[in-house]
Coordinates of C-alpha atoms and ligand atoms in Angstrom, one line a residue:
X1 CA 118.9 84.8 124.3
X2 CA 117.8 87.8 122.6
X3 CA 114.2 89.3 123.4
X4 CA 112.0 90.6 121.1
X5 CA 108.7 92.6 121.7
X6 CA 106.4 92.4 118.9
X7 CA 103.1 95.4 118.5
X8 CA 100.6 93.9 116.2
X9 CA 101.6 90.4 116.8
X10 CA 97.7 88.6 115.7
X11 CA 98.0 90.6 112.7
X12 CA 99.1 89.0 109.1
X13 CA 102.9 90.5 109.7
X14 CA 103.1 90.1 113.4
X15 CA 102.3 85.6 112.9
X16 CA 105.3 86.1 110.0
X17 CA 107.5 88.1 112.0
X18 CA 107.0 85.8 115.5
X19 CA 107.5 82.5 113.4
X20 CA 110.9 83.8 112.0
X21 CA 112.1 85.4 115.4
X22 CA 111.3 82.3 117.3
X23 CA 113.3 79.8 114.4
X24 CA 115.9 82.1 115.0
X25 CA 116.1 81.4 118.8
X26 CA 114.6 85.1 120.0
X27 CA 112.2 84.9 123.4
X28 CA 109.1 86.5 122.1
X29 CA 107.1 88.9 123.9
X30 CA 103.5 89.8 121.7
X31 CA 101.7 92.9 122.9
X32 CA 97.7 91.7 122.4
X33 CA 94.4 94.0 122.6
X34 CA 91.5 93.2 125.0
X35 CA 89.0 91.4 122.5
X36 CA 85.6 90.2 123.1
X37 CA 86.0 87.5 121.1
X38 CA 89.2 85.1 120.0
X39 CA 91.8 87.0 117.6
X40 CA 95.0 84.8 118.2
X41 CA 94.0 83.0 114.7
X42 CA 97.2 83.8 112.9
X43 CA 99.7 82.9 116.1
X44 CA 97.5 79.7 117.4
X45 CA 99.8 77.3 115.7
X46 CA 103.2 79.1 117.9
X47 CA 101.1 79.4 121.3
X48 CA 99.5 76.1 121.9
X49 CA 100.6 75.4 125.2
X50 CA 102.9 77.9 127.2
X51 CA 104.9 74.5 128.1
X52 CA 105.6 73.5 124.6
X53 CA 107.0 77.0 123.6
X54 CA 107.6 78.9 126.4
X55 CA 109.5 81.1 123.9
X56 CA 106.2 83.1 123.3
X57 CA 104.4 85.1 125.5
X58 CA 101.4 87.6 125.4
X59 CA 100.6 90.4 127.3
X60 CA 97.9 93.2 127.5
X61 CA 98.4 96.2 125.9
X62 CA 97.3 98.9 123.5
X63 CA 99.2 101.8 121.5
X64 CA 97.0 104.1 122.6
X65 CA 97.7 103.4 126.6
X66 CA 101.3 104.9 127.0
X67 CA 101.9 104.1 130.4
X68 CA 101.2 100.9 129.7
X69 CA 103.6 100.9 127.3
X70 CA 106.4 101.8 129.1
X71 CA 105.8 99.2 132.3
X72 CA 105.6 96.8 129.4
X73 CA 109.2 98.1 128.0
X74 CA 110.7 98.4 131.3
X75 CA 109.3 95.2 132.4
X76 CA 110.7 93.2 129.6
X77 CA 113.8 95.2 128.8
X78 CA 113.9 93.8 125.4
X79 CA 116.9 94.3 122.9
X80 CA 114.5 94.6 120.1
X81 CA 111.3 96.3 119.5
X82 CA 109.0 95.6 116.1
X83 CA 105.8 98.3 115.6
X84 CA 103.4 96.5 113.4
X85 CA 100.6 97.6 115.3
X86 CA 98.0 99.7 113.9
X87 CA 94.9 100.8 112.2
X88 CA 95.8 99.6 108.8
X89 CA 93.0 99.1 106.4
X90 CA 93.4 102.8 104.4
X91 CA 89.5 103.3 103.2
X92 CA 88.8 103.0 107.2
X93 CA 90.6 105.8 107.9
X94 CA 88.9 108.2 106.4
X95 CA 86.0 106.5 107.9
X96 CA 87.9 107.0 111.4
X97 CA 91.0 109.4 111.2
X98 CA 91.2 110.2 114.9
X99 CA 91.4 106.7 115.7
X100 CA 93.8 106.0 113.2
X101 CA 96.0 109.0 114.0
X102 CA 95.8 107.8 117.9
X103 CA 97.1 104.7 117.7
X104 CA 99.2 104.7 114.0
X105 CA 100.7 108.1 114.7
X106 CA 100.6 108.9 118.6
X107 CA 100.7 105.1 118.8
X108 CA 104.7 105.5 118.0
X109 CA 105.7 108.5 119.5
X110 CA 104.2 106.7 122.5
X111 CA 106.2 103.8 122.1
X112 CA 109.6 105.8 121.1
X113 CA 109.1 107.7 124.3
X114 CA 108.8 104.5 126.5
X115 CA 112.1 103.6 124.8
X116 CA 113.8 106.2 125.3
X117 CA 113.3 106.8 128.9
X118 CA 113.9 103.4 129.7
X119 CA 117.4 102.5 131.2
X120 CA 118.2 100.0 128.3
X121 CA 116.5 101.7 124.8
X122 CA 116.1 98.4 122.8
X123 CA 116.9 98.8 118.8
X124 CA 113.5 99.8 117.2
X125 CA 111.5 99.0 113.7
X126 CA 108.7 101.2 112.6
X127 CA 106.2 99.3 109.7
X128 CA 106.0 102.7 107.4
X129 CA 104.3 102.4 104.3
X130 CA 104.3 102.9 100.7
X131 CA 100.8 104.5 101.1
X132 CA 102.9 108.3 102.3
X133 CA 104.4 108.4 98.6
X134 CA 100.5 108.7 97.8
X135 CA 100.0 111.6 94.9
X136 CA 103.9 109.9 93.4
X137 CA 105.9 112.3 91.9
X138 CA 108.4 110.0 90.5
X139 CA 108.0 105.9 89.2
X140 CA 109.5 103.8 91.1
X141 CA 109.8 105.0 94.3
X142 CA 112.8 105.6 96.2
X143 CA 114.0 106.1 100.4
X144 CA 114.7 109.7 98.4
X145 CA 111.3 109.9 96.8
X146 CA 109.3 113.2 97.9
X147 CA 105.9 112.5 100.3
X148 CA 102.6 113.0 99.3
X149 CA 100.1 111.2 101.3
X150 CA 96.7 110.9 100.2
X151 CA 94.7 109.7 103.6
X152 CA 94.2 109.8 107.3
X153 CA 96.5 106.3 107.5
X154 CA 99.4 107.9 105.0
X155 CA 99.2 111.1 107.2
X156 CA 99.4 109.4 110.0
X157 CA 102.4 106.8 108.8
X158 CA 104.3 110.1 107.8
X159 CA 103.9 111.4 111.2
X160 CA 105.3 108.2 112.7
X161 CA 108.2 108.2 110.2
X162 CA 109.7 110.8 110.9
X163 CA 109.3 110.4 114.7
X164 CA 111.1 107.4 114.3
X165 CA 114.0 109.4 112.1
X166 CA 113.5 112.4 114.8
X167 CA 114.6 109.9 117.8
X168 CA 117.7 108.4 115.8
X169 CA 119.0 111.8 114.9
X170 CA 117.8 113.3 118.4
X171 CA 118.6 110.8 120.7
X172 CA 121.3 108.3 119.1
X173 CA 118.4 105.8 119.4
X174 CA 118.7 102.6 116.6
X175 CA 115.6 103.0 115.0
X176 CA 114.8 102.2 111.3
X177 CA 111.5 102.9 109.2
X178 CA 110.9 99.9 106.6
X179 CA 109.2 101.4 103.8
X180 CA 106.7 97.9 102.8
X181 CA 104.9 98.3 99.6
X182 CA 101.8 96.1 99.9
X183 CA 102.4 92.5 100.7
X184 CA 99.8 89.6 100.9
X185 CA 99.0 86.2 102.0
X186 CA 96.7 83.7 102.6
X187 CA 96.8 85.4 106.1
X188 CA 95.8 88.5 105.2
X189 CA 93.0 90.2 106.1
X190 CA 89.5 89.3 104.1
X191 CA 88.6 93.3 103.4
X192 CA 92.0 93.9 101.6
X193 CA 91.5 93.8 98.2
X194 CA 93.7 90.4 97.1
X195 CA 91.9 88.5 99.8
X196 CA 88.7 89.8 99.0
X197 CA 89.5 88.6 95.6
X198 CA 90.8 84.8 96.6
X199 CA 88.4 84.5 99.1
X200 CA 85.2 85.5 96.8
X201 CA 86.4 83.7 93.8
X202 CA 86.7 80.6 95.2
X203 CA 83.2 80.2 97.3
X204 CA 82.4 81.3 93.6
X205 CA 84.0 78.4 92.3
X206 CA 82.3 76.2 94.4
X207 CA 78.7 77.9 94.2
X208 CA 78.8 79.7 97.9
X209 CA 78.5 83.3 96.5
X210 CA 77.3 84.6 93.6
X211 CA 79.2 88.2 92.8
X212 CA 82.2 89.9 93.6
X213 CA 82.1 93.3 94.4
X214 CA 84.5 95.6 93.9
X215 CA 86.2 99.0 93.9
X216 CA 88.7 100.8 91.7
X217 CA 90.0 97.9 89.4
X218 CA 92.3 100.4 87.9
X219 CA 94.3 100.8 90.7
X220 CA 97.7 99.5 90.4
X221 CA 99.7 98.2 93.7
X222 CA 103.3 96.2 93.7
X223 CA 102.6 93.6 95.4
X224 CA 104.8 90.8 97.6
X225 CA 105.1 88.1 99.6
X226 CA 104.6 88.8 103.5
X227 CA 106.6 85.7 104.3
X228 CA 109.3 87.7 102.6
X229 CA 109.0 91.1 103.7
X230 CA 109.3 90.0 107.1
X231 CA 112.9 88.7 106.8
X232 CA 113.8 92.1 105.3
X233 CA 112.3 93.5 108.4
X234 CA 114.6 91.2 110.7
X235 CA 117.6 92.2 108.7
X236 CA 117.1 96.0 108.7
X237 CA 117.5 95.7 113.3
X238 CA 121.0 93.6 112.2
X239 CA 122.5 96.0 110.6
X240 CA 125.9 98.0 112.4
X241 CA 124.1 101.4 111.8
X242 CA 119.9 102.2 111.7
X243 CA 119.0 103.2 108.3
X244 CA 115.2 103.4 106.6
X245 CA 114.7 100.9 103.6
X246 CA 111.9 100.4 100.7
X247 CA 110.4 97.2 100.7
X248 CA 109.3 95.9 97.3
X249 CA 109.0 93.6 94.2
X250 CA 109.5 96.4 91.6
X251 CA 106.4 95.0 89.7
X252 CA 103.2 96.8 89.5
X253 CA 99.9 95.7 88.9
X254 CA 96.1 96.9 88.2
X255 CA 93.7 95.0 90.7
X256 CA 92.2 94.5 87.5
X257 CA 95.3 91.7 86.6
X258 CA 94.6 90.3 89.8
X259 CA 91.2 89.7 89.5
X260 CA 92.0 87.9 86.1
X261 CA 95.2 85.9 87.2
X262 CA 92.9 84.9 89.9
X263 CA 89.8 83.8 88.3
X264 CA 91.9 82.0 85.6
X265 CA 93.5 80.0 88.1
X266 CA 89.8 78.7 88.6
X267 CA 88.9 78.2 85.3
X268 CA 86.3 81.0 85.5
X269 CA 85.1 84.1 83.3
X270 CA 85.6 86.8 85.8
X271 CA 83.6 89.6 83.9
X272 CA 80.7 87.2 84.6
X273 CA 81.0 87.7 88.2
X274 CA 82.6 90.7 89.3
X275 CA 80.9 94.1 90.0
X276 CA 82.1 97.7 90.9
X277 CA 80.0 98.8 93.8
X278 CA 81.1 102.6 93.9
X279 CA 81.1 101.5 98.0
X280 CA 84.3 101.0 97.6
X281 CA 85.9 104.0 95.9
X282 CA 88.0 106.3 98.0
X283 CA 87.9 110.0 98.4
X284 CA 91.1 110.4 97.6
X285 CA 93.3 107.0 95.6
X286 CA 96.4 106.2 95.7
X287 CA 96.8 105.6 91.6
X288 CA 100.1 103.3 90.8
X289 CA 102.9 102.4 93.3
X290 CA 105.7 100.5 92.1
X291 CA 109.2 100.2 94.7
X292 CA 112.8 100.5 94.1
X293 CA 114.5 98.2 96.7
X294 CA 117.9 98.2 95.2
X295 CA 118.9 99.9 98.7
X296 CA 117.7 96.8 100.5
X297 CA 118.9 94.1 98.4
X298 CA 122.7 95.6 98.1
X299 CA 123.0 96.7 102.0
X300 CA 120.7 93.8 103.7
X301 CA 121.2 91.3 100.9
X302 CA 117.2 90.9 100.5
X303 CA 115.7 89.7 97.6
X304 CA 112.1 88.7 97.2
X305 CA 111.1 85.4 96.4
X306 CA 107.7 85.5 95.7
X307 CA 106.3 87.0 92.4
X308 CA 103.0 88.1 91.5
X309 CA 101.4 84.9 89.9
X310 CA 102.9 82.7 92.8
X311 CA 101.4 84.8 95.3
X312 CA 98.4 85.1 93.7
X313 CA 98.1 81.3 93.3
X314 CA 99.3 80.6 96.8
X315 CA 96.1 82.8 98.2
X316 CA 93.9 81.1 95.5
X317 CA 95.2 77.7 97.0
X318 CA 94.7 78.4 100.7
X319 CA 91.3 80.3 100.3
X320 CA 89.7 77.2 98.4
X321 CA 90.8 74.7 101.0
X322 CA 88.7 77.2 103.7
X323 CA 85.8 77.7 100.5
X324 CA 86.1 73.8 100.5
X325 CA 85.4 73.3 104.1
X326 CA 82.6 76.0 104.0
X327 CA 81.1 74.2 101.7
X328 CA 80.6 71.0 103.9
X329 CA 79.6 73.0 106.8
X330 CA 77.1 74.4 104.8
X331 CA 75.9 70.1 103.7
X332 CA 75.9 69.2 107.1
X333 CA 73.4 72.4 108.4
X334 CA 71.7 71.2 105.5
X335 CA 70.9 67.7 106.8
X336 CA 70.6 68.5 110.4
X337 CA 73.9 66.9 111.2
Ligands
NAP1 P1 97.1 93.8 110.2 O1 97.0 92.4 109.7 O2 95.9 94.8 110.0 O3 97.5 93.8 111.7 C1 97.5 95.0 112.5 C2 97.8 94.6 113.9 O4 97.8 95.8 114.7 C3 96.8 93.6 114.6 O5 97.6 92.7 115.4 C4 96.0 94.5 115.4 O6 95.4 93.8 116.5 C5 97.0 95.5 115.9 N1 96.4 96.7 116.4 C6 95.5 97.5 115.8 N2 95.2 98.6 116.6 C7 96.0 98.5 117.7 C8 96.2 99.2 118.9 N3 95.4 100.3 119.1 N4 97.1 98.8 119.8 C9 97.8 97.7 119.6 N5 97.7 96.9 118.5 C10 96.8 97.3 117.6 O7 98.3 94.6 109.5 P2 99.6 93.9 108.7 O8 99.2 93.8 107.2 O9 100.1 92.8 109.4 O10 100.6 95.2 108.7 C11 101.5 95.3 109.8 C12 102.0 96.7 109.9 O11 102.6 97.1 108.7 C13 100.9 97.8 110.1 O12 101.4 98.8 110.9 C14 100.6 98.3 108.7 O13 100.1 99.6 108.8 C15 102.0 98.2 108.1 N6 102.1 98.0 106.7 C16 101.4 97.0 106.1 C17 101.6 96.8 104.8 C18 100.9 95.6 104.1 O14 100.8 95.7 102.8 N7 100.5 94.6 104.8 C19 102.4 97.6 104.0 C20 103.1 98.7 104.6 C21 102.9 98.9 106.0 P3 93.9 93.1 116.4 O15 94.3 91.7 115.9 O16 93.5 93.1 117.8 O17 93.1 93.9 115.5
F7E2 O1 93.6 98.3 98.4 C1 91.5 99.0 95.4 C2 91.7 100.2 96.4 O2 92.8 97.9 100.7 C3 94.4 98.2 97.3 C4 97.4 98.2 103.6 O3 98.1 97.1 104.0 O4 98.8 98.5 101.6 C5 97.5 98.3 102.0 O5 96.7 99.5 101.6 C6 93.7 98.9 96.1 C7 93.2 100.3 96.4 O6 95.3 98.1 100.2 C8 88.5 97.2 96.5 O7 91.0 101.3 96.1 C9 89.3 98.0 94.6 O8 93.6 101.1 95.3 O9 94.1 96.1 99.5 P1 93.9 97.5 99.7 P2 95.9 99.5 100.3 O10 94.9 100.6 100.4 O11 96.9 99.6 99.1 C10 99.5 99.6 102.1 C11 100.9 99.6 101.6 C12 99.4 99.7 103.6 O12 100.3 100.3 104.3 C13 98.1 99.4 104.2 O13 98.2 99.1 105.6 O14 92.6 98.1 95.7 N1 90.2 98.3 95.6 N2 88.3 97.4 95.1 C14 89.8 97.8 96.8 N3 90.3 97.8 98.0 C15 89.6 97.1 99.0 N4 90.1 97.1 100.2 N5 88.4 96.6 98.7 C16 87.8 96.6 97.5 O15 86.7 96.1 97.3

């Protein structure tokens, strides 16, 4: 049975990435942070009871604890490794750049050097990012497009990149960078800006909220399906020969169509609702990113499923079922139930 080890597992990839490994027969191994309070939301459903699917397990562990790291590595020898962990959210960053840079870029080179000194290096996936194209220089991007990050994260991503290049050309090791343009879904987290979106319009909808405030709407983002993305992931670490890929639709966006796709889906007037709250306005934006995955779909065979009204409606769907139930929470408070 192939084993897999899995950073970033409670995050919106990592509950993808598990549910596709484990349909495919992998053991699972999930590397989880010490919390104070529950996080396992996303993987709840696949870790129910240890007896029912002993195929998943969780262990302690954080990317910025190396030796950790490698007793987990040499304790599991797995044959695969998946780094989805990190400090994602891009206006944080700036916010907390050491941080980020500790566990996103040292994070890795942490993690590659557990690997390598291990007696059995397993075959290794980095999460890179569109966000290192930043400033573009060319529409759409490209494995061949130049980098031009625009904050802490994208530094730090680029950093981790081309560890992860430096240790296959270095070392012989099978490592891969999967260059993800943004992907969503209704597990995604509520401070990204599609979620915000969903989740705000529909406790609008049902008179839980009473404004939406926002950022740049003129941002524009080429959005997919998680669910998706993840399978590319899987297919890059099943390949003869380690390679880096883009990850994308090849649509682009303004969070500005998203914002209307959404609140049409509800039947609502959105310039009655939304406001810019400058809050929300980075030091330094990432303008318009739009993917070229032609390398992916002709070498891993990958094709997106999910387009940008689906996915839009999809989120809209799930986030109204949760607005639903706040609302009858919020009845029952009410009358002292
Ligand atoms: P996410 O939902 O924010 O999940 C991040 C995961 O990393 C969570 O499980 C989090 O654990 C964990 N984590 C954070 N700091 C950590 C640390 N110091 N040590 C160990 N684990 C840590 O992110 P996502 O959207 O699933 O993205 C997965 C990966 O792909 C990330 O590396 C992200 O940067 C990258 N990426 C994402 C996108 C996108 O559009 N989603 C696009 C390109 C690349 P807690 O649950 O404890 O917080
Ligand atoms: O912002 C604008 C904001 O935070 C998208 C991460 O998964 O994808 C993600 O990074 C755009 C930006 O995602 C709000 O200024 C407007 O232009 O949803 P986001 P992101 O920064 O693109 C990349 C590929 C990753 O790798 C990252 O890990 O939306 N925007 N108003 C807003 N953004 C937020 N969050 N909140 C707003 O109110």
């Amino acid at each position: 049975m192939n084993k897999a080890l899995v950073t970033g597992i409670t995050g919106q990839d990592g509950s993808y990435l598990a549910e596709l490994l484990l349909a495919r027969g992998y053991e699972v191994w999930g590397l989880i942070r010490r919390s104070s309070s529950f996080h396992t939301g996303r993987i709840d459903h696949l870790y129910k009871d240890p007896h029912e699917q002993p195929r998943l397990r969780l262990l302690y562990g954080d990317l910025t604890d190396g030796g950790n790291l490698s007793a987990i590595i040499n304790e599991i020898q797995p044959d695969e490794v998946y780094n989805l962990g990190a400090q994602s959210h891009v206006r944080v960053s700036f916010d907390m750049p050491v941080y980020t840079v500790n566990t996103d870029a040292l994070g890795t080179l942490r993690l590659l050097e557990a690997i390598r000194l291990s007696s059995r290096p397993p075959k290794f996936y980095q999460a890179s990012s569109s966000e290192m194209y930043g400033k573009v220089v060319e529409t759409p991007q490209t494995e061949k497009t130049p980098f031009h990050p625009r904050s802490p994260y994208g530094c730090a991503k680029l950093y981790s990149f081309w560890q992860t290049v430096n240790y296959r050309e270095a070392y012989g090791l099978f490592a891969c960078n999967g260059i993800l343009f943004n992907h969503e879904s209704p597990r995604r987290g509520e401070t990204f800006v599609t979620r915000k979106i969903t989740r705000g319009a529909t406790r609008i909808k049902l008179g839980l909220q009473d404004k939406l405030y926002l950022g740049n709407l003129d941002a524009k983002r080429d959005w997919g399906f998680a669910g998706d993305y993840v399978e590319a992931i899987w297919l890059m670490l099943q390949q003869d020969k380690p390679d880096d890929y883009v990850v994308a639709t090849g649509e682009s966006h303004s969070v500005r169509e998203f914002v209307v796709e959404v609140f049409s889906c509800l039947d609502l007037d959105w310039t009655k609702y939304v406001e810019i709250d400058e809050r929300y306005y980075r030091p330094s934006e990432v303008d318009h990113l739009q993917g070229d995955a032609s390398k992916a779909r002709k070498a891993l065979k990958w094709e997106p499923k999910v387009g940008f009204k689906k996915l839009a409606q999809m989120m809209t769907e799930a986030d109204m079922k949760i607005a639903d139930r706040e609302r009858i929470i919020g009845w029952r408070e009410k009358a002292g139930q």
